[in-house]
Amino acid sequence: MLLVREVFIAKPGSAGKLAKLMKEMANTMDGKARVLLDFVTDFNKIVIEHEVESLADFEKAMEDYKKNADPAMMEKMKGYTELYQTGYREIFKVVE
């Protein structure tokens, strides 16, 4: 099992809007995803976490997203990159 974390630092004043958009996107994903907003960390940080069984499953999900994107969701997400300054992805192996 792998934990995938997408981390964004929003532009000042945009964290709430970005978190809301990411929550709507997370609700469309297979499996359980959660969106976290900074409390005691870097200002304006939004984290999206979800689990996948393997890197192959992660890659398949990314490809499926590109091929089968919901036009309404794509329109809603249009311009979301203007809401953040930087971002990165972390993938962790879950110790069981």
Coordinates of N, CA and C in Angstrom, one line a residue, residues 7-92:
V7 N 1.0 18.2 -2.4 CA 1.1 19.3 -1.5 C 1.2 20.6 -2.3
F8 N 0.4 21.6 -1.9 CA 0.4 22.9 -2.6 C 0.6 24.0 -1.6
I9 N 1.3 25.0 -2.0 CA 1.4 26.3 -1.2 C 0.6 27.3 -2.0
A10 N -0.6 27.7 -1.5 CA -1.5 28.6 -2.2 C -1.0 30.0 -2.1
K11 N -1.4 30.8 -3.1 CA -1.1 32.2 -3.1 C -1.9 32.8 -1.9
P12 N -1.4 33.9 -1.2 CA -2.1 34.5 -0.1 C -3.5 34.8 -0.6
G13 N -4.5 34.4 0.3 CA -5.9 34.7 0.0 C -6.6 33.6 -0.8
S14 N -5.8 32.6 -1.3 CA -6.4 31.6 -2.2 C -6.5 30.2 -1.6
A15 N -6.0 30.0 -0.3 CA -6.0 28.7 0.2 C -7.3 28.1 0.4
G16 N -8.3 28.8 0.9 CA -9.6 28.3 1.1 C -10.3 27.9 -0.3
K17 N -10.1 28.7 -1.3 CA -10.7 28.4 -2.6 C -10.1 27.2 -3.2
L18 N -8.7 27.1 -3.1 CA -8.0 25.9 -3.6 C -8.4 24.7 -2.9
A19 N -8.5 24.7 -1.6 CA -8.8 23.6 -0.8 C -10.2 23.1 -1.2
K20 N -11.2 24.0 -1.4 CA -12.5 23.6 -1.8 C -12.5 22.9 -3.1
L21 N -11.8 23.5 -4.1 CA -11.7 22.9 -5.4 C -11.1 21.5 -5.3
M22 N -10.0 21.3 -4.5 CA -9.4 20.0 -4.4 C -10.3 19.0 -3.7
K23 N -11.1 19.5 -2.7 CA -12.1 18.6 -2.1 C -13.1 18.1 -3.1
E24 N -13.6 19.0 -4.0 CA -14.5 18.5 -5.0 C -13.9 17.5 -5.9
M25 N -12.6 17.8 -6.3 CA -11.9 16.8 -7.1 C -11.7 15.5 -6.4
A26 N -11.3 15.6 -5.1 CA -11.1 14.4 -4.3 C -12.4 13.5 -4.2
N27 N -13.5 14.1 -4.2 CA -14.8 13.4 -4.1 C -15.1 12.6 -5.4
T28 N -14.4 12.9 -6.5 CA -14.6 12.2 -7.7 C -13.7 11.0 -7.9
M29 N -12.7 10.9 -7.0 CA -11.7 9.9 -7.1 C -12.2 8.5 -6.5
D30 N -11.7 7.4 -7.1 CA -12.0 6.1 -6.6 C -11.2 6.0 -5.3
G31 N -11.8 5.4 -4.3 CA -11.1 5.3 -3.0 C -11.3 6.5 -2.2
K32 N -10.8 6.5 -1.0 CA -11.0 7.6 -0.1 C -9.8 8.6 -0.2
A33 N -10.1 9.8 -0.4 CA -9.1 10.9 -0.4 C -9.5 11.9 0.6
R34 N -8.5 12.6 1.2 CA -8.9 13.6 2.1 C -8.0 14.9 1.8
V35 N -8.6 16.0 2.1 CA -7.9 17.3 1.9 C -7.7 17.9 3.2
L36 N -6.4 18.4 3.4 CA -6.0 19.0 4.7 C -5.6 20.4 4.4
L37 N -5.9 21.3 5.3 CA -5.6 22.7 5.2 C -4.7 23.1 6.4
D38 N -3.7 23.9 6.2 CA -2.7 24.2 7.2 C -3.4 24.6 8.6
F39 N -2.7 24.2 9.6 CA -3.1 24.6 11.0 C -1.9 25.0 11.7
V40 N -0.9 24.1 11.8 CA 0.4 24.4 12.4 C 1.4 23.8 11.4
T41 N 1.7 24.6 10.4 CA 2.7 24.2 9.3 C 2.9 25.5 8.5
D42 N 3.5 25.3 7.3 CA 3.6 26.5 6.4 C 2.3 27.1 6.2
F43 N 2.3 28.4 6.0 CA 1.0 29.1 5.7 C 0.5 28.7 4.3
N44 N -0.8 28.7 4.2 CA -1.4 28.5 2.9 C -1.1 27.1 2.3
K45 N -0.8 26.1 3.1 CA -0.5 24.7 2.6 C -1.8 23.9 2.6
I46 N -2.0 23.3 1.4 CA -3.1 22.3 1.2 C -2.5 21.0 0.8
V47 N -3.0 19.9 1.5 CA -2.5 18.6 1.2 C -3.6 17.7 0.8
I48 N -3.5 16.9 -0.2 CA -4.5 15.9 -0.6 C -3.8 14.6 -0.5
E49 N -4.4 13.7 0.3 CA -3.9 12.4 0.5 C -4.8 11.3 0.0
H50 N -4.3 10.3 -0.6 CA -5.1 9.1 -0.9 C -4.1 7.9 -1.0
E51 N -4.7 6.7 -0.9 CA -3.9 5.5 -0.9 C -4.1 4.7 -2.2
V52 N -3.1 4.1 -2.7 CA -3.1 3.2 -3.8 C -2.4 1.9 -3.5
E53 N -2.7 0.9 -4.2 CA -2.1 -0.4 -3.9 C -0.6 -0.4 -4.4
S54 N -0.4 0.2 -5.6 CA 0.9 0.1 -6.2 C 1.2 1.3 -7.1
L55 N 2.4 1.5 -7.5 CA 2.7 2.6 -8.5 C 2.0 2.3 -9.8
A56 N 1.8 1.1 -10.2 CA 1.1 0.7 -11.4 C -0.4 1.2 -11.3
D57 N -1.0 1.0 -10.1 CA -2.4 1.5 -9.9 C -2.4 3.0 -10.0
F58 N -1.4 3.7 -9.4 CA -1.3 5.1 -9.4 C -1.2 5.6 -10.9
E59 N -0.3 5.0 -11.6 CA -0.2 5.4 -13.0 C -1.4 5.2 -13.8
K60 N -2.1 4.1 -13.6 CA -3.4 3.8 -14.3 C -4.4 4.8 -13.9
A61 N -4.5 5.2 -12.7 CA -5.5 6.2 -12.3 C -5.2 7.5 -12.9
M62 N -3.9 7.9 -13.1 CA -3.6 9.1 -13.7 C -4.0 9.1 -15.2
E63 N -3.7 8.0 -15.9 CA -4.1 7.8 -17.3 C -5.6 7.8 -17.5
D64 N -6.3 7.1 -16.6 CA -7.8 7.1 -16.6 C -8.3 8.5 -16.5
Y65 N -7.7 9.3 -15.5 CA -8.2 10.6 -15.3 C -8.1 11.5 -16.6
K66 N -6.9 11.3 -17.2 CA -6.7 12.1 -18.5 C -7.7 11.7 -19.6
K67 N -7.9 10.4 -19.7 CA -8.8 9.9 -20.8 C -10.2 10.1 -20.5
N68 N -10.7 10.0 -19.3 CA -12.1 10.0 -18.9 C -12.5 11.2 -18.1
A69 N -11.8 12.3 -18.3 CA -12.1 13.5 -17.4 C -13.5 14.0 -17.7
D70 N -14.2 14.3 -16.6 CA -15.5 14.9 -16.6 C -15.4 16.3 -17.1
P71 N -16.1 16.6 -18.2 CA -16.0 18.0 -18.8 C -16.4 19.1 -17.8
A72 N -17.5 18.8 -17.0 CA -17.9 19.8 -16.0 C -16.9 20.0 -14.9
M73 N -16.2 18.9 -14.5 CA -15.2 19.1 -13.5 C -13.9 19.8 -14.1
M74 N -13.6 19.5 -15.3 CA -12.5 20.2 -15.9 C -12.7 21.7 -16.1
E75 N -14.0 22.0 -16.4 CA -14.3 23.5 -16.5 C -14.2 24.1 -15.1
K76 N -14.6 23.4 -14.0 CA -14.6 23.9 -12.7 C -13.1 24.1 -12.3
M77 N -12.2 23.2 -12.7 CA -10.8 23.2 -12.3 C -10.0 24.2 -13.2
K78 N -10.6 24.6 -14.2 CA -9.9 25.5 -15.2 C -9.3 26.7 -14.4
G79 N -8.0 26.9 -14.5 CA -7.3 28.0 -13.9 C -6.9 27.8 -12.5
Y80 N -7.1 26.5 -12.0 CA -6.7 26.3 -10.6 C -5.2 26.5 -10.3
T81 N -4.4 26.4 -11.4 CA -2.9 26.6 -11.2 C -2.6 28.0 -10.9
E82 N -3.5 28.9 -11.1 CA -3.3 30.3 -10.8 C -3.5 30.5 -9.3
L83 N -4.0 29.5 -8.6 CA -4.3 29.7 -7.1 C -3.1 29.3 -6.2
Y84 N -2.1 28.7 -6.8 CA -0.9 28.2 -6.0 C 0.4 28.7 -6.5
Q85 N 1.4 28.8 -5.6 CA 2.7 29.2 -5.9 C 3.6 28.1 -6.3
T86 N 3.5 27.0 -5.6 CA 4.3 25.8 -5.8 C 3.6 24.6 -5.3
G87 N 4.1 23.4 -5.7 CA 3.5 22.2 -5.3 C 4.5 21.0 -5.6
Y88 N 4.2 19.9 -4.9 CA 5.0 18.7 -5.1 C 4.2 17.5 -4.7
R89 N 4.7 16.3 -5.1 CA 4.1 15.1 -4.8 C 5.0 14.3 -3.9
E90 N 4.5 13.6 -2.9 CA 5.2 12.6 -2.1 C 4.5 11.3 -2.2
I91 N 5.3 10.2 -2.3 CA 4.7 8.9 -2.3 C 5.4 8.1 -1.2
F92 N 4.6 7.6 -0.3 CA 5.2 6.8 0.8 C 4.7 5.4 0.8

